[in-house]
PDB file of C-alpha atoms in Angstrom:
ATOM      1  CA  SER A  48      12.566 -20.089  20.258  1.00 28.00           C
ATOM      2  CA  SER A  49      14.611 -16.810  18.400  1.00 29.00           C
ATOM      3  CA  ALA A  50      12.504 -14.631  15.501  1.00 28.00           C
ATOM      4  CA  ARG A  51      13.939 -14.505  11.725  1.00 26.00           C
ATOM      5  CA  VAL A  52      13.488 -11.270  10.713  1.00 25.00           C
ATOM      6  CA  LEU A  53      14.061 -10.172   7.516  1.00 25.00           C
ATOM      7  CA  CYS A  54      15.967  -7.074   6.794  1.00 23.00           C
ATOM      8  CA  LEU A  55      15.086  -4.883   3.192  1.00 25.00           C
ATOM      9  CA  CYS A  56      16.915  -2.744   1.302  1.00 24.00           C
ATOM     10  CA  SER A  57      16.665   1.006   3.008  1.00 26.00           C
ATOM     11  CA  ARG A  58      15.616   2.963   0.141  1.00 30.00           C
ATOM     12  CA  THR A  59      16.536   6.409  -1.208  1.00 31.00           C
ATOM     13  CA  PRO A  60      15.089   9.631  -1.891  1.00 34.00           C
ATOM     14  CA  ARG A  61      13.935   9.160  -5.460  1.00 38.00           C
ATOM     15  CA  SER A  62      13.951  11.811  -8.004  1.00 41.00           C
ATOM     16  CA  GLU A  63      11.082  10.851  -9.944  1.00 45.00           C
ATOM     17  CA  PRO A  64       8.475   8.977  -9.074  1.00 46.00           C
ATOM     18  CA  LEU A  65       8.464   4.857  -8.259  1.00 49.00           C
ATOM     19  CA  ARG A  66       6.071   2.936 -10.906  1.00 49.00           C
ATOM     20  CA  PRO A  67       6.017  -0.364 -11.752  1.00 51.00           C
ATOM     21  CA  SER A  68       9.141  -1.618 -13.748  1.00 52.00           C
ATOM     22  CA  GLY A  69       8.126  -4.447 -15.471  1.00 50.00           C
ATOM     23  CA  ALA A  70      10.651  -6.585 -17.792  1.00 48.00           C
ATOM     24  CA  PRO A  71      12.674  -4.679 -20.027  1.00 45.00           C
ATOM     25  CA  GLY A  72      11.080  -3.524 -23.467  1.00 47.00           C
ATOM     26  CA  THR A  73       8.077  -4.633 -21.684  1.00 49.00           C
ATOM     27  CA  PRO A  74       5.261  -1.403 -21.890  1.00 55.00           C
ATOM     28  CA  MET A  75       3.432  -1.684 -18.784  1.00 61.00           C
ATOM     29  CA  ALA A  76       0.593  -1.056 -20.691  1.00 69.00           C
ATOM     30  CA  SER A  77       0.361  -4.008 -22.238  1.00 79.00           C
ATOM     31  CA  LEU A  78       0.744  -5.707 -18.598  1.00 87.00           C
ATOM     32  CA  THR A  79      -1.737  -7.351 -16.285  1.00 89.00           C
ATOM     33  CA  PRO A  80      -2.635  -5.499 -13.217  1.00 89.00           C
ATOM     34  CA  ALA A  81      -1.473  -8.802 -11.742  1.00 88.00           C
ATOM     35  CA  GLU A  82       1.814  -8.687 -13.606  1.00 90.00           C
ATOM     36  CA  LYS A  83       1.743  -4.610 -12.774  1.00 90.00           C
ATOM     37  CA  ALA A  84       1.667  -5.559  -8.877  1.00 90.00           C
ATOM     38  CA  LYS A  85       3.982  -8.013  -8.888  1.00 90.00           C
ATOM     39  CA  ALA A  86       6.892  -6.029 -10.846  1.00 89.00           C
ATOM     40  CA  LEU A  87       5.838  -3.122  -8.775  1.00 89.00           C
ATOM     41  CA  ARG A  88       6.090  -5.547  -5.901  1.00 88.00           C
ATOM     42  CA  THR A  89       9.864  -6.270  -7.204  1.00 89.00           C
ATOM     43  CA  ASP A  90      10.618  -2.472  -7.234  1.00 87.00           C
ATOM     44  CA  LEU A  91       9.575  -2.204  -3.571  1.00 86.00           C
ATOM     45  CA  GLY A  92      12.117  -4.241  -2.570  1.00 85.00           C
ATOM     46  CA  LEU A  93       9.667  -7.677  -1.412  1.00 86.00           C
ATOM     47  CA  ASP A  94      10.810 -10.530  -3.105  1.00 81.00           C
ATOM     48  CA  ASN A  95      13.932 -10.976  -0.084  1.00 80.00           C
ATOM     49  CA  GLY A  96      10.482 -12.171   2.038  1.00 82.00           C
ATOM     50  CA  GLY A  97       8.524  -9.188   3.006  1.00 87.00           C
ATOM     51  CA  LEU A  98       5.430  -7.954   3.649  1.00 92.00           C
ATOM     52  CA  CYS A  99       3.498  -6.052   2.346  1.00 93.00           C
ATOM     53  CA  VAL A 100       0.091  -4.050   4.391  1.00 94.00           C
ATOM     54  CA  CYS A 101      -2.572  -2.602   2.750  1.00 94.00           C
ATOM     55  CA  ILE A 102      -4.708  -0.437   4.392  1.00 94.00           C
ATOM     56  CA  LEU A 103      -8.526  -0.171   3.193  1.00 93.00           C
ATOM     57  CA  GLY A 104     -11.778   1.310   4.511  1.00 92.00           C
ATOM     58  CA  GLY A 105     -14.324   4.496   4.236  1.00 91.00           C
ATOM     59  CA  THR A 106     -13.640   7.588   2.813  1.00 93.00           C
ATOM     60  CA  LYS A 107     -14.764   9.169   6.223  1.00 93.00           C
ATOM     61  CA  ILE A 108     -14.326   7.539   9.435  1.00 92.00           C
ATOM     62  CA  GLN A 109     -17.750   6.870  10.979  1.00 90.00           C
ATOM     63  CA  GLU A 110     -17.556   6.551  15.126  1.00 88.00           C
ATOM     64  CA  GLU A 111     -14.264   7.466  16.572  1.00 88.00           C
ATOM     65  CA  PRO A 112     -13.497   4.287  18.217  1.00 91.00           C
ATOM     66  CA  THR A 113     -12.673   3.373  14.804  1.00 93.00           C
ATOM     67  CA  GLY A 114     -10.162   6.564  14.702  1.00 94.00           C
ATOM     68  CA  ALA A 115      -8.467   5.407  18.230  1.00 95.00           C
ATOM     69  CA  LEU A 116      -7.707   1.582  16.768  1.00 94.00           C
ATOM     70  CA  ILE A 117      -6.660   3.176  12.876  1.00 95.00           C
ATOM     71  CA  ARG A 118      -3.504   4.784  15.072  1.00 94.00           C
ATOM     72  CA  ALA A 119      -2.603   2.320  17.080  1.00 94.00           C
ATOM     73  CA  ILE A 120      -2.877   0.373  15.068  1.00 94.00           C
ATOM     74  CA  ALA A 121       0.127   2.089  12.926  1.00 94.00           C
ATOM     75  CA  ALA A 122       2.090   2.898  15.265  1.00 92.00           C
ATOM     76  CA  ALA A 123       1.664  -0.124  16.665  1.00 92.00           C
ATOM     77  CA  LEU A 124       2.977  -2.078  13.540  1.00 91.00           C
ATOM     78  CA  PRO A 125       6.061  -0.559  12.762  1.00 90.00           C
ATOM     79  CA  ALA A 126       7.575  -1.666  15.865  1.00 88.00           C
ATOM     80  CA  ALA A 127       6.073  -5.331  15.338  1.00 91.00           C
ATOM     81  CA  LEU A 128       6.781  -5.835  12.030  1.00 90.00           C
ATOM     82  CA  GLY A 129      10.166  -3.941  11.952  1.00 87.00           C
ATOM     83  CA  ASP A 130      12.206  -3.844   8.375  1.00 87.00           C
ATOM     84  CA  ARG A 131      10.763  -6.718   7.304  1.00 86.00           C
ATOM     85  CA  ALA A 132       6.668  -4.632   6.216  1.00 92.00           C
ATOM     86  CA  LEU A 133       5.878  -2.344   4.130  1.00 93.00           C
ATOM     87  CA  TYR A 134       2.821  -0.257   4.253  1.00 95.00           C
ATOM     88  CA  VAL A 135       0.854   0.800   1.462  1.00 95.00           C
ATOM     89  CA  THR A 136      -2.796   2.479   0.751  1.00 95.00           C
ATOM     90  CA  GLY A 137      -4.421   3.948  -1.543  1.00 94.00           C
ATOM     91  CA  GLY A 138      -3.876   7.732  -1.166  1.00 94.00           C
ATOM     92  CA  MET A 139      -8.012   8.384  -0.421  1.00 94.00           C
ATOM     93  CA  ALA A 140      -9.267  10.384   3.316  1.00 94.00           C
ATOM     94  CA  GLY A 141     -10.343   9.272   5.922  1.00 95.00           C
ATOM     95  CA  VAL A 142      -8.900   5.733   7.019  1.00 95.00           C
ATOM     96  CA  GLN A 143      -6.462   5.873   4.978  1.00 95.00           C
ATOM     97  CA  GLN A 144      -4.978   9.282   5.710  1.00 96.00           C
ATOM     98  CA  LEU A 145      -5.807   8.594   9.549  1.00 96.00           C
ATOM     99  CA  PHE A 146      -3.141   5.899   9.084  1.00 95.00           C
ATOM    100  CA  ALA A 147      -0.693   7.416   7.305  1.00 95.00           C
ATOM    101  CA  GLU A 148      -0.630  10.374   9.590  1.00 94.00           C
ATOM    102  CA  HIS A 149      -0.007   7.953  12.651  1.00 94.00           C
ATOM    103  CA  CYS A 150       2.005   5.431  10.803  1.00 91.00           C
ATOM    104  CA  GLY A 151       5.367   5.323  12.673  1.00 78.00           C
ATOM    105  CA  GLU A 152       7.621   4.382   9.706  1.00 72.00           C
ATOM    106  CA  ALA A 153       7.304   6.853   7.145  1.00 73.00           C
ATOM    107  CA  SER A 154       9.873   6.121   5.270  1.00 81.00           C
ATOM    108  CA  ARG A 155       8.089   2.607   4.671  1.00 89.00           C
ATOM    109  CA  LEU A 156       4.731   3.873   3.627  1.00 93.00           C
ATOM    110  CA  TRP A 157       3.079   4.031   0.869  1.00 93.00           C
ATOM    111  CA  HIS A 158       0.561   5.250  -1.876  1.00 95.00           C
ATOM    112  CA  LEU A 159      -0.454   3.569  -4.773  1.00 94.00           C
ATOM    113  CA  LEU A 160      -3.229   6.153  -7.150  1.00 94.00           C
ATOM    114  CA  PRO A 161      -3.613   6.375 -10.308  1.00 93.00           C
ATOM    115  CA  GLU A 162      -0.865   7.847 -12.634  1.00 91.00           C
ATOM    116  CA  GLY A 163      -0.366  11.752 -12.429  1.00 92.00           C
ATOM    117  CA  GLU A 164      -2.483  11.685  -8.976  1.00 94.00           C
ATOM    118  CA  ALA A 165      -1.183  12.599  -5.886  1.00 94.00           C
ATOM    119  CA  SER A 166      -2.722  11.497  -2.510  1.00 95.00           C
ATOM    120  CA  GLY A 167      -2.191  15.500  -0.360  1.00 93.00           C
ATOM    121  CA  PHE A 168      -0.416  13.366   2.055  1.00 93.00           C
ATOM    122  CA  SER A 169       1.685  14.659   4.889  1.00 91.00           C
ATOM    123  CA  ALA A 170       4.276  11.327   5.139  1.00 91.00           C
ATOM    124  CA  GLY A 171       5.297   8.338   3.086  1.00 93.00           C
ATOM    125  CA  GLU A 172       5.260   8.598  -0.917  1.00 92.00           C
ATOM    126  CA  ASP A 173       3.246   8.368  -3.442  1.00 94.00           C
ATOM    127  CA  VAL A 174       3.786   5.319  -6.292  1.00 91.00           C
ATOM    128  CA  GLY A 175       1.952   5.374  -9.735  1.00 90.00           C
ATOM    129  CA  ALA A 176       0.032   2.185 -11.407  1.00 89.00           C
ATOM    130  CA  GLY A 177      -2.869   2.431 -13.034  1.00 89.00           C
ATOM    131  CA  ARG A 178      -4.921   4.489 -15.882  1.00 91.00           C
ATOM    132  CA  ASP A 179      -7.345   4.695 -13.436  1.00 93.00           C
ATOM    133  CA  LEU A 180      -9.564   4.130 -10.152  1.00 92.00           C
ATOM    134  CA  ASP A 181     -10.067   0.933 -11.086  1.00 91.00           C
ATOM    135  CA  GLU A 182      -7.283  -0.209 -12.175  1.00 92.00           C
ATOM    136  CA  ARG A 183      -5.025   1.053  -9.528  1.00 92.00           C
ATOM    137  CA  LYS A 184      -7.932  -0.837  -7.004  1.00 92.00           C
ATOM    138  CA  ALA A 185      -7.030  -4.519  -9.159  1.00 91.00           C
ATOM    139  CA  ILE A 186      -3.139  -3.906  -8.958  1.00 92.00           C
ATOM    140  CA  PHE A 187      -3.904  -2.924  -4.874  1.00 92.00           C
ATOM    141  CA  GLY A 188      -5.825  -5.992  -4.411  1.00 91.00           C
ATOM    142  CA  GLN A 189      -3.038  -8.039  -5.904  1.00 90.00           C
ATOM    143  CA  LEU A 190      -0.466  -6.382  -4.609  1.00 91.00           C
ATOM    144  CA  GLY A 191      -0.694  -7.093  -0.579  1.00 90.00           C
ATOM    145  CA  ASP A 192      -0.017  -9.632   1.169  1.00 91.00           C
ATOM    146  CA  ILE A 193      -2.682  -8.968   4.118  1.00 90.00           C
ATOM    147  CA  TYR A 194      -5.077  -6.124   3.623  1.00 92.00           C
ATOM    148  CA  LEU A 195      -5.940  -4.707   7.244  1.00 93.00           C
ATOM    149  CA  THR A 196     -10.079  -3.437   6.589  1.00 90.00           C
ATOM    150  CA  PHE A 197     -11.597  -0.746   8.861  1.00 91.00           C
ATOM    151  CA  GLU A 198     -15.362   0.457   8.349  1.00 88.00           C
ATOM    152  CA  GLY A 199     -16.459   1.587   4.474  1.00 84.00           C
ATOM    153  CA  GLY A 200     -19.047   0.936   2.292  1.00 82.00           C
ATOM    154  CA  PRO A 201     -20.635  -1.331  -0.561  1.00 82.00           C
ATOM    155  CA  GLY A 202     -17.493   0.424  -2.652  1.00 84.00           C
ATOM    156  CA  VAL A 203     -14.598  -0.729   0.116  1.00 85.00           C
ATOM    157  CA  ALA A 204     -16.334  -3.733   0.638  1.00 81.00           C
ATOM    158  CA  ALA A 205     -15.895  -4.850  -3.623  1.00 82.00           C
ATOM    159  CA  GLU A 206     -12.412  -3.949  -3.548  1.00 84.00           C
ATOM    160  CA  ALA A 207     -11.090  -6.710   0.187  1.00 82.00           C
ATOM    161  CA  ARG A 208     -13.108  -8.832  -2.060  1.00 83.00           C
ATOM    162  CA  GLY A 209     -11.233  -7.450  -4.577  1.00 80.00           C
ATOM    163  CA  ALA A 210      -7.795  -8.584  -3.303  1.00 82.00           C
ATOM    164  CA  ALA A 211      -8.868 -11.868  -0.998  1.00 80.00           C
ATOM    165  CA  GLY A 212     -10.503 -13.572  -4.449  1.00 75.00           C
ATOM    166  CA  GLY A 213      -6.726 -12.083  -6.235  1.00 62.00           C
ATOM    167  CA  GLY A 214      -4.402 -13.846  -5.191  1.00 51.00           C
ATOM    168  CA  ALA A 215      -2.946 -10.663  -3.127  1.00 48.00           C
ATOM    169  CA  GLY A 216       0.698 -11.072  -2.237  1.00 52.00           C
ATOM    170  CA  GLY A 217       1.934 -12.114  -5.761  1.00 46.00           C
TER     171      GLY A 217
END
């Protein structure tokens, strides 16, 4: 059997940060988190059958075997999924930063943050989405097709539940 590979257009460097565009003439503030996630999926080129892999986890890695697992998965996923996948973190320290540092495809790596904030990560591109952390989390919960979760406490569990119950992936 042959595998079907979906290619997304490669992105070009941006002079302005990427933000969900929404429908022409619609103020972003008036959109729901689900509508903002849908607009962001379009802006990221995911309407062509691409996969959005979101990374969740604690802001501190508790066990070294978890760190080794994150490094291995971050390095292997781009080779396994190719150009059909994008990787999205919430721009947080710990699990998400470690994934970003070891992701083999920085040009397909995005960090979803509240408007005006920066991840400070050396790889990937920051994306402004949401007025505050709560809205960013709601958008993140609607954005992904796959969520990989490593460690974390009640906050990570709540965000994972939101993604599972929020109609993730559009």
